[in-house]
Structures are given as C-alpha cells and as structure tokens.
XYZ file of C-alpha atoms in Angstrom:
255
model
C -79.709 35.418 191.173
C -83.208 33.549 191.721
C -82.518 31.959 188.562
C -79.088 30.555 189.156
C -80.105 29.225 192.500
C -83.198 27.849 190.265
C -80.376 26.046 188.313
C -78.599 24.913 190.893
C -81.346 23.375 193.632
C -82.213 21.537 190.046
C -79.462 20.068 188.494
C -77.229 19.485 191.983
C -77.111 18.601 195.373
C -75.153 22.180 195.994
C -77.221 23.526 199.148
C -78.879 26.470 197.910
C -81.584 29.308 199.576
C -85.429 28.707 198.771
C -86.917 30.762 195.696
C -89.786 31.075 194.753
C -90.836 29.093 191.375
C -91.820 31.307 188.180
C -91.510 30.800 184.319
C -89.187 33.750 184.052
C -86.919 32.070 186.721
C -87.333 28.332 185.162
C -86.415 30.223 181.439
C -83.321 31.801 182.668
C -82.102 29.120 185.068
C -80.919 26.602 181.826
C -78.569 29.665 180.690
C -76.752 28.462 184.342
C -76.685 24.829 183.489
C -73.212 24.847 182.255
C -71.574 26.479 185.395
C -72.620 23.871 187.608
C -69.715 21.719 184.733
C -67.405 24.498 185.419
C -68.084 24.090 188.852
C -67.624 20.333 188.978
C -64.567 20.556 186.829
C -63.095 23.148 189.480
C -64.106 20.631 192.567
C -62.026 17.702 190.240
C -58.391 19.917 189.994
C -58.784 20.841 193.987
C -59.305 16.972 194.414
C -56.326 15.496 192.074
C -54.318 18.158 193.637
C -55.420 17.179 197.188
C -54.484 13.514 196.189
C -51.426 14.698 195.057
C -50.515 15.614 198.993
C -50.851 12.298 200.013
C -48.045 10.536 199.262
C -46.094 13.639 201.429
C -48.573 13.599 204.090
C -48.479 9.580 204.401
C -44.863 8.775 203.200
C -44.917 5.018 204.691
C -48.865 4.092 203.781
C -49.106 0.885 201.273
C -52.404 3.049 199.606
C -52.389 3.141 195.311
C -53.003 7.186 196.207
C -53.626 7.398 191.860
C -56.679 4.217 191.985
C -58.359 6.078 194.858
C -57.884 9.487 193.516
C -59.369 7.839 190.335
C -61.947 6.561 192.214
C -63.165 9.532 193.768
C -62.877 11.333 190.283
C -65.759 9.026 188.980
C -67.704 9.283 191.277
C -67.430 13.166 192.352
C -69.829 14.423 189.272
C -72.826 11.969 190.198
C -72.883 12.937 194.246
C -72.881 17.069 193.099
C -75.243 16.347 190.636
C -77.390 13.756 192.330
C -76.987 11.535 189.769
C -79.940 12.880 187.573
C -77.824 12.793 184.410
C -76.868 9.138 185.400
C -79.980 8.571 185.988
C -81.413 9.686 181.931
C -78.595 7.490 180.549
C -79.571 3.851 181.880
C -83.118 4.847 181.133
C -82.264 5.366 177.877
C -80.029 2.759 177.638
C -82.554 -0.154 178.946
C -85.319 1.530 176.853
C -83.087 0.961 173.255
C -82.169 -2.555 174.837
C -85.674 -3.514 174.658
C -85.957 -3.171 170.639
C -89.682 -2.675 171.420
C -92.301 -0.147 169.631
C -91.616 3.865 169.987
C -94.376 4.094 172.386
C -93.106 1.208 174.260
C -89.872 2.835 174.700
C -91.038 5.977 175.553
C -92.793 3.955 178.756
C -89.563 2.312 180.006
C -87.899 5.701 179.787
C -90.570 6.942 182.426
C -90.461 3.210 184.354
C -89.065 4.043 188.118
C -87.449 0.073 187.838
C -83.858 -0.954 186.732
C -83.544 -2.922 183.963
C -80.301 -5.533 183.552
C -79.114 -3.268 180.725
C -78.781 -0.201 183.249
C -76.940 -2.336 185.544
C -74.702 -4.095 182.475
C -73.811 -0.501 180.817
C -73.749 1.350 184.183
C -71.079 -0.979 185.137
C -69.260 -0.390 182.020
C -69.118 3.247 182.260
C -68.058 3.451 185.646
C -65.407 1.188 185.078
C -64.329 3.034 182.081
C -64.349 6.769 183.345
C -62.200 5.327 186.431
C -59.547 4.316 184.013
C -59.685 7.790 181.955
C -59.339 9.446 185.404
C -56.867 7.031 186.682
C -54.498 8.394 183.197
C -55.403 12.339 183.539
C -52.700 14.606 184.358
C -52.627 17.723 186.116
C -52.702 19.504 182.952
C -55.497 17.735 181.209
C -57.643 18.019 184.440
C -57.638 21.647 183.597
C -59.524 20.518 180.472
C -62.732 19.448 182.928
C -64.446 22.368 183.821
C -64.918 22.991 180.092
C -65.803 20.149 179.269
C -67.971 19.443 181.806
C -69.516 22.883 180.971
C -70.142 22.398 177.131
C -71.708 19.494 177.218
C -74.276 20.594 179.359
C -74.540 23.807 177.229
C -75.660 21.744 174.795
C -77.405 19.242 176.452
C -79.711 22.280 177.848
C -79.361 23.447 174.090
C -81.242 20.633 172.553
C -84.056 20.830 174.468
C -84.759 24.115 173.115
C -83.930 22.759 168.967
C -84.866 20.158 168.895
C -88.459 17.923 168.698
C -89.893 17.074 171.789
C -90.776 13.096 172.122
C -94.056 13.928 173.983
C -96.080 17.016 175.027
C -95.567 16.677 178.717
C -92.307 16.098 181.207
C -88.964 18.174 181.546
C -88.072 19.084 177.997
C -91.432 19.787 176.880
C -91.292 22.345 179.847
C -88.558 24.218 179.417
C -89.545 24.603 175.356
C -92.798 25.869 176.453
C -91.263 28.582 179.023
C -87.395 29.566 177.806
C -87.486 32.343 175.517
C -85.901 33.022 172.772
C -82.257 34.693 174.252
C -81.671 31.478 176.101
C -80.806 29.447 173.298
C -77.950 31.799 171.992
C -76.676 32.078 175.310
C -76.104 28.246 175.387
C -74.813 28.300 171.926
C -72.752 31.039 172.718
C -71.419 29.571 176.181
C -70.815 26.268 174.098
C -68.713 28.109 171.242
C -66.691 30.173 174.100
C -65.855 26.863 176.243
C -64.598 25.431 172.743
C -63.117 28.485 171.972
C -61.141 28.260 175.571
C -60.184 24.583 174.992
C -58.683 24.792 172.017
C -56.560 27.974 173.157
C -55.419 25.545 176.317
C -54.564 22.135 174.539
C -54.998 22.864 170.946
C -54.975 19.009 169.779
C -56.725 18.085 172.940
C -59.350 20.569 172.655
C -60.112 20.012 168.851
C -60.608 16.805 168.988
C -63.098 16.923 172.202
C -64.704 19.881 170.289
C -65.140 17.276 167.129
C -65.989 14.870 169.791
C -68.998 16.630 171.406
C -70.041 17.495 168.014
C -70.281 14.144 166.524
C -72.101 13.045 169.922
C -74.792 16.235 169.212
C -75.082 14.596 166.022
C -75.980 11.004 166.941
C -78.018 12.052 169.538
C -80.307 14.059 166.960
C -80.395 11.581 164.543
C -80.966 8.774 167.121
C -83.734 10.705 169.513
C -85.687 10.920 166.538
C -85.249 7.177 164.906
C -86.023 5.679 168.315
C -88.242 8.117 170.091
C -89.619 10.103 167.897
C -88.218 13.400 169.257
C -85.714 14.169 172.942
C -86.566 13.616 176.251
C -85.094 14.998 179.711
C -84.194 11.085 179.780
C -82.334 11.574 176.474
C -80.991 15.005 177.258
C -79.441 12.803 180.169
C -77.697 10.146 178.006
C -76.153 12.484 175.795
C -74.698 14.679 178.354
C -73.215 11.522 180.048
C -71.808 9.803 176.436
C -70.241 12.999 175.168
C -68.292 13.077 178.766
C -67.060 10.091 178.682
C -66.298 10.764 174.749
C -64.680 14.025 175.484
C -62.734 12.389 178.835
C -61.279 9.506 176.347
C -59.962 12.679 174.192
C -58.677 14.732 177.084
C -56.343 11.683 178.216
C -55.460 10.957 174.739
C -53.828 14.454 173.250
C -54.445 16.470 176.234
C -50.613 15.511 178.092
C-alpha cells in the first residue's frame, strides 16, 4: 500500500496520505505506474459519458457539447498527472531542436526555461490530441485505460533496460533501487494490457500494440544517438508520443 501511494503522490496530482520514503517503497512503486493510465482512462469514459448528458440536460443551449467534451479530454491527463510527462516531452523536444553536442543537450534537458520549440510542438500536440478526442466514440474510449496503462508500463520499463544518459537524476534512481521482479511485472502488465486490447477491438488493438512497439523502438535507438543513453526527460517524451500514436490508432480501427 505505501508503495502505491509512493506511485501515486509521484506521478499525479491524486491526493494521497503521507509515507514515509524508503528504497523498498521507491522499487515497488514503478510496478503501480501503469494504474494511474488505467485510472486516467476510467476518469475519460465517466467524462465522454457525462458530456453525453448534456445535450438532454440543456436541450435549447447553442454549446458544440463534442468540441468541449474534446477539449476537456486533452486536457484531463496533464491536470491528474501534473503535467510531468508533458513536461519530459518539450524538454526533449527543444533539446533535439538545438542540433547541439550530446552534452549540450543533455543541459537543455535539465534547463528550467522554455524554449520556442516547446511552445511550437506543444501547440501541435494539443491541437492534435483535441481532434483524436473530438472523433473517439464511446466504444474506442474504452480503449484508454489500456492504453494509457501500457505505455506507461513501458515507459517505467525502459528505465530499468535500458542505458542511463547520466549517473544522477530520476532514471538513474530507480535503476539503482528497483529490483529485479519489477521489470517483469511491467513487462508482464504491458503484455496483459495488449493482450486485453486486442481481445476488445482486435484491429484497433493490434495496430496500437504495433504502434507502441515501433515507438519503444525509436525511442531506444534515438535516446542513445542523441543522448547517449534515457533520461526521466526522455522516459517523458516517449510516454507522451506513443499516446498520441496509439490515440491516432484507436480513432482509426477502433469504431
């Protein structure tokens, strides 16, 4: 229990009860990460459905009820989660703007400032996830949760496989203090929420099962061209590009 409130008061602004911090806490709490997705995903089908009300509620209102609802879709995941994951994706994404040394990079990815990049391709993303949301059904919302919930099975997966860009911050951490279980419960959560999509929307959940792969893919091969290794930071852009990857699927096949 102390480490799924660990994993909570972490990766979301979900009020949680004080524990105390140890290594055995911090190593299980990761094995969590993916049902705060589920949990997001959940919150997303109570809110389309709530949306879905409206219209009954407020017959004679001029409001685009679907826009709004698509609205509040987008921005629902970054206000649970704080908008840490947000947050490791326009770092990343200003630091590979900058085409400057590996070292270099590694700085900007730690700089507190916003670069035009972050602003450019945070526009861009926000813009484009309203539209997916703005096309999801009722049925592919039901997709979310495990969506949501594998990517950041392997998002908390990597950190444990893969190199670390530098000795010290967030990855480096949890490499140094999850044990050996943890991993194959991620990899195991990840295979069961593929496992569950596939049984729900077959063609829908294959091809956001592809999907997420191919994005664990580039994200290897690019952490390590352009940083030598994965950050937290990097952790953060993946988990955000294989969401909007998987979303893109999920309104495609998933009617």
């Amino acid at each position: 229990m102390k480490a799924l409130i660990m994993a909570f008061s972490t990766y979301s602004r979900i009020p949680m009860p004080n524990v105390e911090f140890s290594e055995k806490n911090q190593r299980a709490s990761l094995c969590f990460f993916p049902l705060i997705g589920i949990v997001i995903g959940l919150c997303q089908w109570l809110l389309m459905h709530f949306f879905s009300f409206l219209p009954v509620i407020l017959p004679h209102t001029d409001l685009t009820f679907p826009l709004i609802r698509s609205g509040f879709m987008c921005a629902l995941p970054v206000l649970v989660t704080g908008g840490i994951h947000m947050d490791g994706f326009l770092d990343t994404v200003d630091a590979k703007s900058s085409f400057k040394s590996r070292q270099e990079r590694l700085k900007i990815l730690k700089d507190p400032h916003t670069g035009a990049f972050a602003v450019i391709y945070s526009s861009l993303y926000f813009i484009i996830s309203t539209l997916l949301y703005l096309n999801m059904t009722e049925t592919s919302v039901l997709l979310l949760p495990m969506i949501y919930g594998m990517e950041r099975a392997l998002s908390a997966l990597s950190l444990l496989i893969f190199r670390k860009a530098r000795e010290d911050g967030m990855a480096a951490s949890f490499a140094g203090s999850a044990g050996g279980y943890v991993k194959w419960v991620l990899l195991a959560e990840a295979v069961l929420l593929a496992v569950l999509m596939v049984a729900y929307r077959p063609l829908a959940g294959i091809f956001c099962v592809l999907t997420a792969a191919a994005c664990f893919v580039y994200y290897r091969v690019s952490s390590y061209k352009w940083f030598g290794g994965v950050t937290g930071d990097l952790a953060g852009h993946f988990l955000q590009l294989c969401e909007i990857c998987m979303l893109f699927m999920a309104v495609l096949f998933g009617m």
